[in-house]
Short mmCIF file of C-alpha atoms in Angstrom, two decimals:
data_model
loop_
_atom_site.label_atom_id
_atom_site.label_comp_id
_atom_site.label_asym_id
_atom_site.label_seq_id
_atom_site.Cartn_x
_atom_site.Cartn_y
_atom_site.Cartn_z
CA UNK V 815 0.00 0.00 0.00
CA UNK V 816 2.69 2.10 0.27
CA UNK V 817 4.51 1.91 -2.53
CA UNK V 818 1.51 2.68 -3.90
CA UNK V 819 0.76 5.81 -2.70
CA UNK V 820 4.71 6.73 -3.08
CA UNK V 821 4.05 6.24 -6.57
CA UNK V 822 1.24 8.01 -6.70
CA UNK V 823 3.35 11.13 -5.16
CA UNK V 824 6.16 10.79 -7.28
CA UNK V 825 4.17 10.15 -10.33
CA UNK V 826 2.49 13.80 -9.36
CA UNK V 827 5.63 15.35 -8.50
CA UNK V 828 6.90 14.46 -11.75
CA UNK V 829 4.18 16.01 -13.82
CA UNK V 830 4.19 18.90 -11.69
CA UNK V 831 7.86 19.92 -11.68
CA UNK V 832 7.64 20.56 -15.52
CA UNK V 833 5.10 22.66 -14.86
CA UNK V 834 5.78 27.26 -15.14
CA UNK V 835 3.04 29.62 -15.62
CA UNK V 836 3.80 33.26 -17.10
CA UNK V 837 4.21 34.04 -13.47
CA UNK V 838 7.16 32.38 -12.68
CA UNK V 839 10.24 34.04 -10.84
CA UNK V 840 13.23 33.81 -12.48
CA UNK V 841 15.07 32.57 -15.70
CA UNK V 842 14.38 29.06 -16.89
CA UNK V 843 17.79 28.21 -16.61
CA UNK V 844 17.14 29.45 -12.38
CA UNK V 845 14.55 26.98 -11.76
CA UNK V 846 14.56 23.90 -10.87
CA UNK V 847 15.07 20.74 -14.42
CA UNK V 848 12.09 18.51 -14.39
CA UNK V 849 12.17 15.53 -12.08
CA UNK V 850 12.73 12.05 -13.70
CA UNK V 851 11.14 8.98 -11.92
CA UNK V 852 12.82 5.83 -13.28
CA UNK V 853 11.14 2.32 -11.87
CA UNK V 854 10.24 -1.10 -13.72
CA UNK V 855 9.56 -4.49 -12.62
CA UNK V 856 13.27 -6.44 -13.08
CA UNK V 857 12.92 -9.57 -16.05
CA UNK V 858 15.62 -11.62 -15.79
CA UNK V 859 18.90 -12.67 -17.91
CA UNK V 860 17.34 -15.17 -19.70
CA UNK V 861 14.39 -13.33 -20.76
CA UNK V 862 16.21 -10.42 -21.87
CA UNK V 863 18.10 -12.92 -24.16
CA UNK V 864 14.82 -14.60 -25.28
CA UNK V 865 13.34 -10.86 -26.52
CA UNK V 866 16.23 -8.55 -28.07
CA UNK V 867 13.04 -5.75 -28.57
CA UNK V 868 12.73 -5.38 -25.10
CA UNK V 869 16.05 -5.46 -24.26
CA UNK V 870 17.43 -2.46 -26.88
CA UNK V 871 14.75 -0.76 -25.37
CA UNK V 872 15.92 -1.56 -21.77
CA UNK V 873 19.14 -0.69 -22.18
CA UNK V 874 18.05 3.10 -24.31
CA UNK V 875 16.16 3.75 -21.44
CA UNK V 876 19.12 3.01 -19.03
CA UNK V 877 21.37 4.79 -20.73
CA UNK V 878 18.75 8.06 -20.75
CA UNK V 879 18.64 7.90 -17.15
CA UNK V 880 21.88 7.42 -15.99
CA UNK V 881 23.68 9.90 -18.50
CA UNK V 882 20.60 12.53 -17.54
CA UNK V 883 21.85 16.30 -16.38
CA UNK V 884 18.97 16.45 -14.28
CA UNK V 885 19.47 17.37 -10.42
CA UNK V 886 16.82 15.24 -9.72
CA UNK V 887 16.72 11.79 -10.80
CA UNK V 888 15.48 8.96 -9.15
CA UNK V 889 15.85 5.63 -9.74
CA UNK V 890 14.46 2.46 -7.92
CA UNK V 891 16.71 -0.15 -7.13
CA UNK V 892 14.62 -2.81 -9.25
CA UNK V 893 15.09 -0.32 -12.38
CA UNK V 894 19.04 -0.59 -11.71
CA UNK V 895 18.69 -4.22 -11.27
CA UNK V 896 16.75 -4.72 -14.59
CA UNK V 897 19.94 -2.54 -16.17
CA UNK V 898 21.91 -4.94 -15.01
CA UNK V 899 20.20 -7.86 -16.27
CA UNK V 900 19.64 -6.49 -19.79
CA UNK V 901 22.97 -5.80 -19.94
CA UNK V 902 24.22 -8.92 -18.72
CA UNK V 903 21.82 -10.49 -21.63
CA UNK V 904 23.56 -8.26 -24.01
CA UNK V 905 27.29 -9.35 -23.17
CA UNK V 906 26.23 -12.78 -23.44
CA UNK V 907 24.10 -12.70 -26.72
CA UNK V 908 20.62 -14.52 -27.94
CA UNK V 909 19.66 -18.08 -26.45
CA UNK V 910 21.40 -20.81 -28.30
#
């Protein structure tokens, strides 16, 4: 239940920190970057190597988030786990 509402939060958070009405203070390059939430349920070696797809895709958007600029990036152990695996996947090629 709590992860749920966490998510919830930083889900919010996330679509509120792009956010700047004509009314904001400051220069855009003053305020705050967007926030980046990074999460995803961890597949493992094998299926990484069973689905190349998913795994280019994996490992674009673990590259995105770990080479972002932004000051405020967050990322879930499970997502950095699931880097992991996809890259692992990718070292050791398709299944046989």
């Amino acid at each position: 239940m709590r992860w749920v509402l966490l998510s919830l939060l930083l889900v919010g958070a996330h679509a509120q920190s792009g956010y700047c009405s004509s009314e904001c203070e400051g220069s855009p390059s003053e305020r705050l970057p967007p926030m980046e939430f990074h999460m995803s349920f961890p597949h493992s070696v094998e299926h990484y190597r069973d689905h190349p797809h998913e795994r280019a895709k994996m490992l674009r958007r673990c590259q995105e988030a770990f080479h972002s600029a932004l000051k405020i990036n967050v990322m879930t152990k499970t997502f950095k786990r699931d880097c992991a695996n996809a890259k692992q996947a990718d070292l050791l090629g398709p299944t046989p």
